RNA sequence: GGGCGCGUGGCCUAGCAUGGAUAGGGCACCAGCCUUCUAAGCUGGGAAUCCCGGGUUCAAAUCCCGGCGCGCCCGCCA
């Protein structure tokens, strides 16, 4: 239930009586709640906007939803009736109607899909954090969400890893890392370096890829074991930052379907030295390039083809598909969408693109070995949090829980708090910020609220008219925004809208906390304030859940 | 060279879609606030040519055109 729109519609209705169909806008802080800038009426009435605003303000009928409708210069400002506001917000939040959204059917959200050649690094981490958060918000909005990870076990990168494991691993080598992703990445790094310098190695890797696609049992076995192991390392890291993937789809399982798909695309195909590509000139689609290769000269499949097969597979489940991808995939995605349009016109594909996370001195790359691993960042955050809480009298178990929750939530938030299309330059102190606009700030605020509730018994009754302090009213208004925030995050496919909301909600609660004592107030005020704190914790729980930020009762 | 995205105090960031009222936050810095619901908090302060130049408009950070800078893409890699 969208509470703010109830008030907005009331305002629009009042204006309809003047023949004004332009909708009111949200007013700036200090100018009421909604406003109608009257400039656009100036020509029609041949009067200056301020005069028009004044005229309307004099004639307009108020109703129970508004206290005051006044002209301020050329603006007509609407002030919401506070009692009506507190009544509606408290009631609908406490009985959870504010969290009810229409059911919207299935959607597949693909995210992360990092090559299983090594540990997740901080550059890659933007994908699961944005993807998982988007999936959570879609769920909240009423979608039935399935998240998927496309496991690239068929391409050149993975063949490089397999070749490396087969040829470079020896029993004398110390493999101190306990996680496979960290243990095996060295072979990938060495093998790709060798392939660059040595034509024979490169040829062998291509041979490996070919044999793997052809289904050679020994290689299949090796891949299943070792890639599976790297992947379990990656998913363990993901779990540490509260990311759970519903389904892993291995690329190699799709290769058998590719022949059939290609036969349907025959009329758009061209051949060059035995390699096949889709010619976008034949599709009459203008992209930055025309040739999208499906098969190599040696007959092995290419990512573009496998991705077509994968998306058709997704489309069997639902036509609504959302891909979370780095901005480097934009051209690929546009081409993919065009091809899928031919194969299944009902497919509704959307993409959430994000820009890269780089290091101050340039790109992060597993292959080049200059990446900051996500596991290391989490460990570092854990240490930092431990340092802060070690003298606060928690037992070891609690300490570990709190420090881990703080570290992982802080990392998630530092990514989510930036608009997706802005690039991020990684800095340790920024990624692990615990003050100001950060997850720990939000978690701390929540813990404060919980602490109040834990110190009192509440009868469940309240008189909403007791809430009159400006910081009570502001908090109520912000709570009322929740459904709008969810909807906007979904419509714009932008989790950061939710992240910004979490911060403003926490900030506003802290203002309330400072000015409006709960437990020491007279009984009626106390009960109303408890209701408000309760409402706040309910909304905040949903917000934190949307963002994948852990909730702590104490910290 | 072409395409896409970004450019806001020392650093980071919101606002830009749908032009409007003092450009909102955070970090860092300075000065304050813990005998009263958790100081990971709160209050106050200094700090901005909204990349540059044109244009549209009563009004431009926001729209249009032209530059500049940065990132990404233009692979029989993914």
Coordinates of C-alpha atoms (C1' of nucleotides) in Angstrom, one line a residue:
Chain A
X1 CA 0.0 0.0 0.0
X2 CA 1.5 3.3 -1.1
X3 CA 0.7 5.8 1.7
X4 CA 2.2 8.9 0.2
X5 CA 0.2 8.5 -2.9
X6 CA -3.0 8.6 -0.9
X7 CA -2.2 12.1 0.2
X8 CA -0.9 13.1 -3.3
X9 CA -4.2 12.0 -4.9
X10 CA -6.1 14.0 -2.4
X11 CA -4.1 17.1 -3.4
X12 CA -4.6 16.5 -7.1
X13 CA -8.3 16.0 -6.5
X14 CA -8.6 19.4 -4.8
X15 CA -6.8 21.0 -7.8
X16 CA -9.1 19.3 -10.3
X17 CA -11.9 21.6 -9.1
X18 CA -9.9 24.5 -10.6
X19 CA -9.4 22.6 -13.8
X20 CA -5.8 22.0 -13.0
X21 CA -4.7 18.5 -14.1
X22 CA -1.0 19.0 -13.5
X23 CA 0.1 16.8 -10.6
X24 CA 1.6 18.2 -7.5
X25 CA 5.3 17.6 -6.9
X26 CA 7.0 16.7 -3.7
X27 CA 8.0 19.9 -2.0
X28 CA 11.5 20.8 -0.8
X29 CA 12.2 20.5 2.9
X30 CA 10.5 23.4 4.8
X31 CA 7.9 24.1 2.1
X32 CA 5.2 21.6 3.1
X33 CA 4.8 18.2 1.6
X34 CA 3.5 18.8 -1.9
X35 CA 3.7 21.8 -4.1
X36 CA 2.3 23.2 -7.3
X37 CA 4.6 25.6 -9.0
X38 CA 2.2 28.0 -10.7
X39 CA 4.5 29.4 -13.5
X40 CA 2.7 27.3 -16.1
X41 CA -0.6 29.0 -15.4
X42 CA 0.8 32.5 -15.9
X43 CA 0.2 32.7 -19.6
X44 CA -3.3 31.2 -19.4
X45 CA -4.5 33.7 -16.8
X46 CA -2.2 36.6 -17.8
X47 CA -1.3 37.1 -14.2
X48 CA 1.9 36.7 -12.4
X49 CA 2.4 33.2 -10.8
X50 CA 2.5 34.5 -7.3
X51 CA -0.9 36.1 -7.7
X52 CA -2.4 32.9 -9.1
X53 CA -1.0 30.9 -6.3
X54 CA -2.5 33.3 -3.9
X55 CA -5.9 33.2 -5.6
X56 CA -6.0 29.4 -5.5
X57 CA -4.9 29.3 -1.9
X58 CA -7.8 31.6 -1.0
X59 CA -10.4 29.7 -2.8
X60 CA -9.3 26.1 -2.3
X61 CA -11.4 23.9 0.0
X62 CA -9.3 22.1 2.6
X63 CA -10.2 18.5 3.6
X64 CA -9.1 16.3 6.4
X65 CA -5.9 15.3 4.7
X66 CA -4.4 18.8 4.8
X67 CA -3.9 21.3 7.6
X68 CA -2.8 24.2 5.4
X69 CA -2.7 25.0 1.8
X70 CA -0.8 28.2 1.3
X71 CA 0.9 30.3 -1.3
X72 CA 4.6 31.0 -0.9
X73 CA 5.6 33.2 -3.8
X74 CA 4.7 31.4 -7.0
X75 CA 4.2 28.1 -5.2
X76 CA 1.1 26.6 -3.8
X77 CA 2.2 24.4 -0.9
X78 CA 0.2 21.6 0.7
X79 CA 0.8 20.7 4.3
X80 CA -0.3 17.2 5.3
X81 CA -2.5 16.9 8.4
X82 CA -0.3 15.3 10.9
X83 CA -3.0 13.4 12.8
X84 CA -4.2 11.9 9.6
X85 CA -0.6 11.0 8.7
X86 CA 0.2 9.4 12.0
X87 CA -3.0 7.5 12.0
X88 CA -2.5 6.0 8.6
X89 CA 1.2 5.3 8.9
X90 CA 1.1 3.7 12.3
X91 CA -1.9 1.5 11.5
X92 CA -0.6 0.3 8.1
X93 CA 2.9 -0.3 9.3
X94 CA 2.0 -2.1 12.5
X95 CA -0.4 -4.4 10.7
X96 CA 2.1 -4.8 7.9
X97 CA -0.1 -3.6 5.1
X98 CA 2.7 -1.2 4.0
X99 CA 4.7 -4.3 3.0
X100 CA 2.0 -5.7 0.8
X101 CA 2.6 -5.6 -2.9
X102 CA 0.7 -7.2 -5.8
X103 CA 2.0 -10.6 -6.9
X104 CA 3.9 -10.2 -10.2
X105 CA 5.0 -13.6 -11.4
X106 CA 8.4 -15.1 -12.1
X107 CA 11.6 -13.4 -13.0
X108 CA 15.1 -14.9 -13.5
X109 CA 17.9 -12.7 -12.3
X110 CA 21.3 -13.7 -13.5
X111 CA 24.2 -12.2 -11.6
X112 CA 27.8 -12.8 -10.7
X113 CA 28.6 -15.5 -13.3
X114 CA 32.3 -14.9 -12.7
X115 CA 34.7 -17.2 -14.5
X116 CA 35.6 -20.0 -12.1
X117 CA 39.3 -19.6 -12.6
X118 CA 40.0 -18.0 -9.2
X119 CA 38.7 -16.2 -6.2
X120 CA 36.2 -13.3 -6.5
X121 CA 38.1 -10.1 -6.4
X122 CA 36.8 -6.7 -5.3
X123 CA 36.2 -5.6 -8.9
X124 CA 33.9 -8.6 -9.5
X125 CA 32.2 -8.1 -6.2
X126 CA 30.0 -5.3 -7.4
X127 CA 28.1 -7.8 -9.4
X128 CA 26.8 -10.1 -6.7
X129 CA 26.2 -7.3 -4.3
X130 CA 24.1 -5.3 -6.8
X131 CA 22.5 -8.5 -8.3
X132 CA 21.6 -10.0 -4.9
X133 CA 20.2 -6.8 -3.7
X134 CA 18.1 -6.3 -6.8
X135 CA 16.8 -9.8 -6.5
X136 CA 15.8 -9.1 -2.9
X137 CA 14.0 -5.9 -3.8
X138 CA 12.2 -7.6 -6.7
X139 CA 11.0 -10.3 -4.2
X140 CA 9.8 -7.6 -1.9
X141 CA 7.9 -6.0 -4.7
X142 CA 6.0 -9.2 -5.4
X143 CA 8.1 -11.1 -8.0
X144 CA 8.9 -14.7 -7.6
X145 CA 12.6 -14.5 -8.2
X146 CA 15.1 -17.2 -9.2
X147 CA 18.8 -16.1 -9.1
X148 CA 21.1 -17.9 -11.5
X149 CA 24.9 -18.0 -11.9
X150 CA 26.1 -19.0 -15.4
X151 CA 29.2 -21.1 -14.9
X152 CA 31.6 -20.7 -17.7
X153 CA 33.2 -24.1 -17.9
X154 CA 33.4 -24.1 -21.7
X155 CA 35.6 -21.2 -22.8
X156 CA 39.2 -20.5 -23.2
X157 CA 39.8 -19.2 -19.7
X158 CA 38.7 -22.4 -18.2
X159 CA 40.7 -24.5 -20.6
X160 CA 43.7 -22.4 -19.5
X161 CA 43.0 -23.3 -15.9
X162 CA 42.6 -27.0 -16.7
X163 CA 45.8 -27.1 -18.7
X164 CA 47.5 -25.4 -15.9
X165 CA 46.3 -27.9 -13.3
X166 CA 47.2 -30.8 -15.6
X167 CA 50.7 -29.6 -16.5
X168 CA 51.9 -27.3 -13.8
X169 CA 50.7 -28.9 -10.6
X170 CA 53.2 -31.2 -8.8
X171 CA 53.1 -32.9 -5.5
X172 CA 56.0 -31.0 -4.0
X173 CA 54.2 -27.7 -4.3
X174 CA 52.9 -26.2 -1.1
X175 CA 49.3 -25.3 -1.5
X176 CA 48.6 -23.6 1.8
X177 CA 45.3 -22.1 1.0
X178 CA 42.4 -24.1 2.2
X179 CA 39.9 -22.8 -0.3
X180 CA 40.1 -24.1 -3.8
X181 CA 39.6 -20.8 -5.5
X182 CA 42.7 -19.4 -3.8
X183 CA 44.6 -22.7 -4.2
X184 CA 44.1 -23.2 -7.9
X185 CA 44.2 -19.6 -9.2
X186 CA 48.0 -19.8 -9.4
X187 CA 47.8 -22.4 -12.2
X188 CA 45.5 -20.2 -14.1
X189 CA 47.8 -17.2 -13.7
X190 CA 50.9 -19.2 -14.7
X191 CA 49.3 -20.9 -17.6
X192 CA 47.9 -17.7 -19.1
X193 CA 51.3 -16.1 -18.8
X194 CA 52.9 -19.1 -20.5
X195 CA 50.3 -19.1 -23.3
X196 CA 51.1 -15.5 -24.0
X197 CA 54.8 -16.3 -24.4
X198 CA 54.7 -19.7 -25.9
X199 CA 52.8 -20.6 -29.0
X200 CA 53.0 -24.3 -28.2
X201 CA 51.3 -23.8 -24.8
X202 CA 48.6 -21.7 -26.5
X203 CA 48.0 -24.5 -29.0
X204 CA 47.7 -27.1 -26.3
X205 CA 45.2 -25.0 -24.4
X206 CA 43.1 -24.7 -27.5
X207 CA 43.4 -28.4 -28.0
X208 CA 42.2 -28.9 -24.4
X209 CA 39.2 -26.7 -25.0
X210 CA 38.3 -28.7 -28.2
X211 CA 38.7 -32.0 -26.4
X212 CA 36.6 -30.8 -23.5
X213 CA 33.8 -29.7 -25.8
X214 CA 34.0 -33.0 -27.6
X215 CA 33.3 -34.6 -24.3
X216 CA 36.6 -36.3 -23.5
X217 CA 35.9 -38.2 -20.3
X218 CA 39.2 -37.6 -18.5
X219 CA 38.9 -33.8 -19.0
X220 CA 35.2 -33.8 -18.1
X221 CA 36.2 -35.5 -14.9
X222 CA 38.9 -33.1 -14.1
X223 CA 36.7 -30.1 -14.9
X224 CA 33.9 -31.3 -12.8
X225 CA 36.2 -31.8 -9.9
X226 CA 38.4 -28.8 -10.1
X227 CA 36.0 -26.2 -11.5
X228 CA 33.4 -27.5 -9.0
X229 CA 35.9 -26.9 -6.3
X230 CA 36.8 -23.4 -7.4
X231 CA 33.1 -22.7 -7.7
X232 CA 32.4 -23.9 -4.2
X233 CA 35.1 -21.5 -3.0
X234 CA 33.4 -18.7 -4.8
X235 CA 30.0 -19.6 -3.4
X236 CA 31.4 -19.7 0.1
X237 CA 32.7 -16.2 -0.4
X238 CA 29.3 -15.2 -1.7
X239 CA 27.6 -16.7 1.4
X240 CA 29.9 -14.6 3.6
X241 CA 28.4 -11.5 2.1
X242 CA 24.9 -12.8 2.4
X243 CA 24.6 -13.8 -1.2
X244 CA 22.9 -17.1 -2.0
X245 CA 22.4 -18.3 -5.6
X246 CA 19.4 -20.4 -6.4
X247 CA 20.8 -22.2 -9.4
X248 CA 24.1 -22.7 -11.1
X249 CA 23.9 -23.4 -14.8
X250 CA 27.0 -25.0 -16.4
X251 CA 27.7 -23.7 -19.9
X252 CA 28.9 -27.1 -21.1
X253 CA 25.5 -28.6 -20.6
X254 CA 24.1 -26.2 -23.2
X255 CA 26.5 -27.1 -26.0
X256 CA 24.3 -30.0 -27.2
X257 CA 21.5 -27.6 -27.9
X258 CA 23.5 -25.2 -29.9
X259 CA 23.2 -27.0 -33.3
X260 CA 19.5 -26.8 -33.2
X261 CA 19.6 -23.1 -32.4
X262 CA 22.0 -22.4 -35.2
X263 CA 19.8 -24.1 -37.7
X264 CA 17.0 -21.7 -36.8
X265 CA 19.3 -18.8 -37.5
X266 CA 20.6 -20.2 -40.8
X267 CA 19.4 -17.3 -42.9
X268 CA 21.4 -14.8 -40.9
X269 CA 24.6 -16.8 -40.9
X270 CA 27.8 -16.2 -42.8
X271 CA 31.0 -18.2 -42.9
X272 CA 34.6 -17.2 -42.9
X273 CA 37.4 -19.7 -43.1
X274 CA 35.3 -22.3 -41.6
X275 CA 34.1 -20.1 -38.7
X276 CA 30.5 -19.0 -38.5
X277 CA 29.0 -15.8 -37.4
X278 CA 25.6 -14.0 -37.4
X279 CA 25.7 -11.1 -39.8
X280 CA 23.7 -8.3 -38.3
X281 CA 23.5 -6.6 -41.7
X282 CA 21.2 -9.5 -42.7
X283 CA 19.1 -8.8 -39.6
X284 CA 18.9 -5.2 -40.6
X285 CA 20.2 -4.1 -37.2
X286 CA 22.9 -1.5 -36.8
X287 CA 25.3 -2.2 -34.0
X288 CA 28.9 -1.2 -33.5
X289 CA 30.0 -4.4 -35.3
X290 CA 28.2 -6.7 -37.6
X291 CA 29.9 -10.0 -37.1
X292 CA 29.0 -12.0 -34.0
X293 CA 30.8 -15.3 -34.1
X294 CA 29.1 -18.5 -33.0
X295 CA 31.6 -21.2 -34.0
X296 CA 35.4 -21.0 -34.2
X297 CA 37.2 -22.4 -37.2
X298 CA 37.9 -25.6 -35.2
X299 CA 34.2 -26.0 -34.6
X300 CA 34.2 -25.1 -30.9
X301 CA 31.4 -22.8 -29.6
X302 CA 31.8 -19.2 -28.6
X303 CA 30.3 -17.4 -25.7
X304 CA 27.8 -15.6 -27.8
X305 CA 26.2 -18.8 -29.0
X306 CA 26.3 -20.4 -25.6
X307 CA 24.7 -17.4 -24.1
X308 CA 21.9 -17.5 -26.6
X309 CA 21.3 -21.1 -25.6
X310 CA 21.4 -20.1 -22.0
X311 CA 18.8 -17.4 -22.4
X312 CA 16.5 -19.7 -24.3
X313 CA 16.8 -22.1 -21.4
X314 CA 15.9 -19.3 -19.0
X315 CA 12.9 -18.4 -21.2
X316 CA 11.5 -21.8 -20.6
X317 CA 11.0 -20.8 -17.0
X318 CA 9.7 -17.3 -17.6
X319 CA 9.9 -14.6 -20.2
X320 CA 11.0 -12.0 -17.7
X321 CA 14.7 -12.0 -17.6
X322 CA 17.1 -9.6 -15.8
X323 CA 20.8 -9.7 -16.3
X324 CA 23.3 -8.0 -14.0
X325 CA 26.4 -7.2 -16.0
X326 CA 29.5 -5.0 -16.2
X327 CA 29.3 -2.2 -18.7
X328 CA 31.8 -4.1 -20.9
X329 CA 28.9 -6.4 -21.8
X330 CA 26.7 -3.7 -23.3
X331 CA 27.3 -4.5 -26.9
X332 CA 27.1 -8.3 -26.2
X333 CA 23.8 -7.7 -24.5
X334 CA 22.3 -5.6 -27.3
X335 CA 23.3 -8.2 -29.9
X336 CA 22.0 -11.0 -27.7
X337 CA 18.6 -9.3 -27.3
X338 CA 18.3 -8.8 -31.0
X339 CA 18.9 -12.5 -31.7
X340 CA 16.6 -13.7 -29.0
X341 CA 13.9 -11.4 -30.4
X342 CA 14.0 -13.6 -33.5
X343 CA 14.0 -16.9 -31.6
X344 CA 11.3 -16.0 -29.0
X345 CA 9.6 -12.7 -29.4
X346 CA 7.9 -12.9 -26.1
X347 CA 11.2 -12.6 -24.1
X348 CA 11.4 -9.5 -22.0
X349 CA 15.0 -8.9 -21.3
X350 CA 16.4 -6.1 -19.1
X351 CA 19.9 -5.4 -18.1
X352 CA 21.4 -3.8 -15.0
X353 CA 24.8 -2.5 -16.0
X354 CA 27.4 -1.2 -13.6
X355 CA 30.8 0.4 -14.1
X356 CA 34.0 -1.1 -12.9
X357 CA 35.8 -1.1 -9.6
X358 CA 39.4 -0.3 -10.3
X359 CA 42.5 0.3 -8.2
X360 CA 44.1 3.8 -7.8
X361 CA 46.7 2.8 -10.4
X362 CA 44.4 1.0 -12.8
X363 CA 42.6 -2.1 -13.6
X364 CA 42.2 -5.1 -11.3
X365 CA 42.8 -8.5 -13.0
X366 CA 43.0 -12.0 -11.7
X367 CA 45.2 -13.0 -14.6
X368 CA 47.7 -10.3 -13.9
X369 CA 47.6 -11.0 -10.2
X370 CA 47.0 -7.5 -9.0
X371 CA 43.5 -8.1 -7.6
X372 CA 42.3 -7.4 -4.1
X373 CA 40.4 -10.6 -3.2
X374 CA 37.0 -10.2 -1.6
X375 CA 37.9 -12.8 1.1
X376 CA 40.9 -10.6 2.1
X377 CA 38.7 -7.5 2.3
X378 CA 36.2 -9.4 4.5
X379 CA 39.0 -10.6 6.7
X380 CA 40.4 -7.1 7.0
X381 CA 36.9 -5.7 7.8
X382 CA 36.5 -8.4 10.5
X383 CA 39.8 -7.4 12.1
X384 CA 38.8 -3.7 12.1
X385 CA 35.4 -4.4 13.6
X386 CA 37.0 -6.7 16.3
X387 CA 39.3 -3.9 17.2
X388 CA 36.4 -1.7 18.0
X389 CA 34.3 -4.1 20.0
X390 CA 36.9 -6.1 21.8
X391 CA 36.5 -4.2 25.1
X392 CA 32.8 -4.0 25.2
X393 CA 32.2 -7.1 27.3
X394 CA 30.8 -9.5 24.6
X395 CA 31.7 -13.1 24.8
X396 CA 33.8 -14.6 22.0
X397 CA 30.9 -16.0 20.1
X398 CA 29.0 -12.6 20.1
X399 CA 32.2 -10.8 19.2
X400 CA 32.7 -13.0 16.1
X401 CA 29.1 -12.6 15.1
X402 CA 29.1 -8.9 15.4
X403 CA 32.4 -8.3 13.8
X404 CA 31.5 -10.5 10.8
X405 CA 28.1 -8.9 10.4
X406 CA 29.6 -5.4 10.6
X407 CA 32.4 -6.2 8.1
X408 CA 30.2 -7.9 5.4
X409 CA 27.4 -5.4 5.7
X410 CA 29.8 -2.5 5.5
X411 CA 31.3 -3.9 2.3
X412 CA 27.9 -4.4 0.7
X413 CA 26.8 -0.9 1.6
X414 CA 29.9 0.8 0.3
X415 CA 29.1 -0.7 -3.1
X416 CA 25.3 -0.1 -3.0
X417 CA 25.6 3.5 -1.9
X418 CA 27.0 4.5 -5.3
X419 CA 24.9 4.9 -8.4
X420 CA 25.6 1.8 -10.6
X421 CA 26.9 3.6 -13.6
X422 CA 29.6 5.5 -11.7
X423 CA 33.0 3.9 -11.6
X424 CA 34.5 3.2 -8.2
X425 CA 38.1 3.5 -7.4
X426 CA 38.8 1.0 -4.6
X427 CA 40.2 2.3 -1.4
X428 CA 40.5 0.2 1.7
X429 CA 39.2 2.8 4.2
X430 CA 36.2 3.6 2.0
X431 CA 35.2 0.0 1.5
X432 CA 35.5 -0.6 5.2
X433 CA 33.9 2.6 6.4
X434 CA 32.0 2.2 9.7
X435 CA 30.9 5.8 10.2
X436 CA 28.5 8.2 8.5
X437 CA 26.9 6.8 5.4
X438 CA 27.6 3.2 6.1
X439 CA 26.0 -0.1 7.1
X440 CA 27.3 0.0 10.7
X441 CA 25.6 3.4 11.1
X442 CA 22.3 1.9 10.0
X443 CA 22.8 -1.3 12.0
X444 CA 23.6 0.7 15.1
X445 CA 20.5 2.9 14.7
X446 CA 18.4 -0.3 14.4
X447 CA 20.1 -1.7 17.5
X448 CA 19.2 1.4 19.4
X449 CA 15.6 1.1 18.5
X450 CA 15.5 -2.6 19.5
X451 CA 17.2 -1.7 22.8
X452 CA 14.3 0.7 23.6
X453 CA 11.7 -2.0 22.9
X454 CA 13.6 -4.6 24.9
X455 CA 13.4 -2.4 28.0
X456 CA 9.6 -2.1 28.2
X457 CA 6.4 -4.0 28.0
X458 CA 3.9 -2.5 25.5
X459 CA 0.2 -3.1 25.8
X460 CA -0.2 -2.6 22.1
X461 CA -2.4 0.4 22.4
X462 CA -1.6 4.0 21.4
X463 CA -3.1 7.3 20.7
X464 CA -1.5 8.5 17.4
X465 CA -2.5 12.1 18.2
X466 CA 0.3 12.2 20.8
X467 CA 2.9 12.3 18.1
X468 CA 3.4 16.0 17.4
X469 CA 7.1 16.7 17.6
X470 CA 8.6 17.7 14.3
X471 CA 11.0 14.8 14.4
X472 CA 8.2 12.4 15.1
X473 CA 6.3 13.7 12.1
X474 CA 9.4 13.6 9.8
X475 CA 10.0 10.0 10.8
X476 CA 6.4 9.1 10.0
X477 CA 6.6 10.7 6.6
X478 CA 9.8 8.8 5.8
X479 CA 8.2 5.5 6.9
X480 CA 5.3 6.4 4.5
X481 CA 7.8 6.6 1.7
X482 CA 8.8 2.9 1.9
X483 CA 6.5 1.5 -0.8
X484 CA 7.5 4.3 -3.2
X485 CA 11.1 3.5 -2.6
X486 CA 10.6 -0.2 -3.4
X487 CA 8.7 0.6 -6.5
X488 CA 11.3 3.1 -7.8
X489 CA 14.2 0.8 -7.1
X490 CA 12.4 -1.8 -9.2
X491 CA 11.3 0.5 -12.0
X492 CA 14.8 2.0 -12.4
X493 CA 16.6 -1.3 -11.6
X494 CA 18.6 0.6 -9.1
X495 CA 19.4 -0.8 -5.7
X496 CA 21.1 2.3 -4.6
X497 CA 17.8 4.1 -4.2
X498 CA 17.1 1.6 -1.4
X499 CA 20.5 2.2 0.1
X500 CA 20.0 6.0 0.2
X501 CA 16.6 5.5 1.8
X502 CA 18.1 3.3 4.5
X503 CA 20.5 6.1 5.4
X504 CA 17.9 8.8 5.5
X505 CA 15.6 6.6 7.6
X506 CA 18.4 5.9 10.1
X507 CA 19.4 9.6 10.3
X508 CA 15.8 10.6 11.0
X509 CA 15.4 8.0 13.7
X510 CA 18.5 9.4 15.4
X511 CA 17.0 12.8 15.4
X512 CA 13.9 11.4 17.0
X513 CA 16.0 9.5 19.5
X514 CA 17.8 12.6 20.5
X515 CA 14.7 14.8 21.0
X516 CA 11.9 12.4 22.0
X517 CA 12.6 10.2 25.0
X518 CA 10.4 7.2 25.0
X519 CA 10.7 5.3 28.3
X520 CA 10.7 8.3 30.6
X521 CA 7.7 10.0 29.0
X522 CA 4.2 10.1 30.4
X523 CA 2.2 7.0 29.7
X524 CA 0.2 8.2 26.7
X525 CA 3.2 9.7 25.0
X526 CA 5.3 6.7 25.8
X527 CA 2.8 4.3 24.2
X528 CA 2.5 6.4 21.1
X529 CA 6.3 6.6 20.8
X530 CA 6.7 2.9 21.4
X531 CA 4.3 2.4 18.5
X532 CA 6.4 4.7 16.4
X533 CA 9.7 2.9 17.3
X534 CA 8.0 -0.4 16.6
X535 CA 6.9 0.9 13.2
X536 CA 10.4 2.1 12.5
X537 CA 11.9 -1.3 13.4
X538 CA 9.5 -3.1 11.1
X539 CA 10.3 -0.9 8.1
X540 CA 14.0 -0.9 8.9
X541 CA 13.9 -4.7 9.0
X542 CA 12.5 -4.9 5.5
X543 CA 15.0 -2.3 4.3
X544 CA 18.0 -4.1 5.8
X545 CA 16.7 -7.4 4.5
X546 CA 16.4 -5.8 1.0
X547 CA 20.0 -4.6 1.2
X548 CA 21.4 -7.8 2.7
X549 CA 22.6 -6.0 5.8
X550 CA 22.7 -8.1 8.9
X551 CA 20.5 -7.2 11.8
X552 CA 22.1 -7.2 15.3
X553 CA 20.1 -6.7 18.5
X554 CA 23.2 -5.3 20.2
X555 CA 26.5 -3.9 18.9
Chain B
rG1 C1' 38.4 7.2 -35.3
rG2 C1' 33.2 5.5 -33.9
rG3 C1' 29.6 4.1 -29.9
rC4 C1' 28.0 4.0 -24.7
rG5 C1' 28.6 6.0 -19.7
rC6 C1' 30.6 9.4 -16.1
rG7 C1' 32.5 14.7 -14.6
rU8 C1' 29.1 18.5 -8.3
rG9 C1' 33.6 21.8 -1.8
rG10 C1' 40.6 18.7 -0.3
rC11 C1' 38.4 13.4 -1.1
rC12 C1' 33.6 10.6 -1.9
rU13 C1' 28.6 11.3 -3.1
rA14 C1' 22.7 13.0 -3.8
rG15 C1' 19.9 15.9 -7.0
rC16 C1' 19.6 15.4 -13.7
rA17 C1' 14.4 11.0 -16.4
rU18 C1' 9.4 15.0 -15.4
rG19 C1' 13.9 22.6 -15.7
rG20 C1' 11.7 26.1 -10.6
rA21 C1' 12.2 28.3 -3.9
rU22 C1' 18.8 28.7 0.4
rA23 C1' 22.9 22.7 -4.7
rG24 C1' 21.5 17.9 0.1
rG25 C1' 24.8 14.2 2.6
rG26 C1' 29.3 11.6 4.1
rC27 C1' 34.8 11.4 5.0
rA28 C1' 38.7 14.6 6.6
rC29 C1' 39.4 19.3 9.5
rC30 C1' 38.0 22.8 13.8
rA31 C1' 34.7 23.7 18.3
rG32 C1' 31.2 21.4 21.6
rC33 C1' 27.7 17.2 23.8
rC34 C1' 27.9 10.8 27.7
rU35 C1' 24.9 10.6 36.3
rU36 C1' 19.0 10.1 31.9
rC37 C1' 16.3 4.7 26.0
rU38 C1' 23.8 2.1 23.0
rA39 C1' 28.8 8.5 21.7
rA40 C1' 29.6 3.1 15.4
rG41 C1' 25.6 8.7 17.8
rC42 C1' 24.3 14.2 18.1
rU43 C1' 25.0 19.9 17.6
rG44 C1' 27.7 24.0 15.4
rG45 C1' 31.7 25.8 12.0
rG46 C1' 34.8 26.7 7.7
rA47 C1' 35.2 24.8 2.7
rA48 C1' 31.5 24.7 -4.3
rU49 C1' 33.7 28.7 -11.3
rC50 C1' 27.8 22.1 -10.2
rC51 C1' 34.4 20.4 -16.3
rC52 C1' 34.5 24.6 -20.2
rG53 C1' 31.9 27.5 -24.1
rG54 C1' 27.5 28.6 -26.6
rG55 C1' 22.0 28.1 -27.0
rU56 C1' 16.6 27.4 -25.5
rU57 C1' 13.6 29.5 -21.3
rC58 C1' 10.4 34.1 -17.1
rA59 C1' 13.9 30.2 -14.8
rA60 C1' 19.5 25.5 -16.4
rA61 C1' 23.5 21.3 -12.0
rU62 C1' 19.1 19.5 -14.8
rC63 C1' 17.2 20.3 -21.7
rC64 C1' 20.0 21.1 -26.8
rC65 C1' 24.7 22.0 -29.6
rG66 C1' 30.1 22.1 -29.6
rG67 C1' 34.6 21.1 -26.9
rC68 C1' 37.8 18.9 -22.8
rG69 C1' 39.0 15.0 -19.3
rC70 C1' 38.3 9.9 -17.4
rG71 C1' 36.2 4.8 -17.9
rC72 C1' 34.2 0.9 -21.0
rC73 C1' 33.3 -1.3 -25.8
rC74 C1' 34.4 -1.8 -31.2
rG75 C1' 38.2 -10.3 -30.4
rC76 C1' 37.3 -17.0 -34.2
rC77 C1' 38.1 -13.8 -25.3
rA78 C1' 34.3 -13.9 -21.7

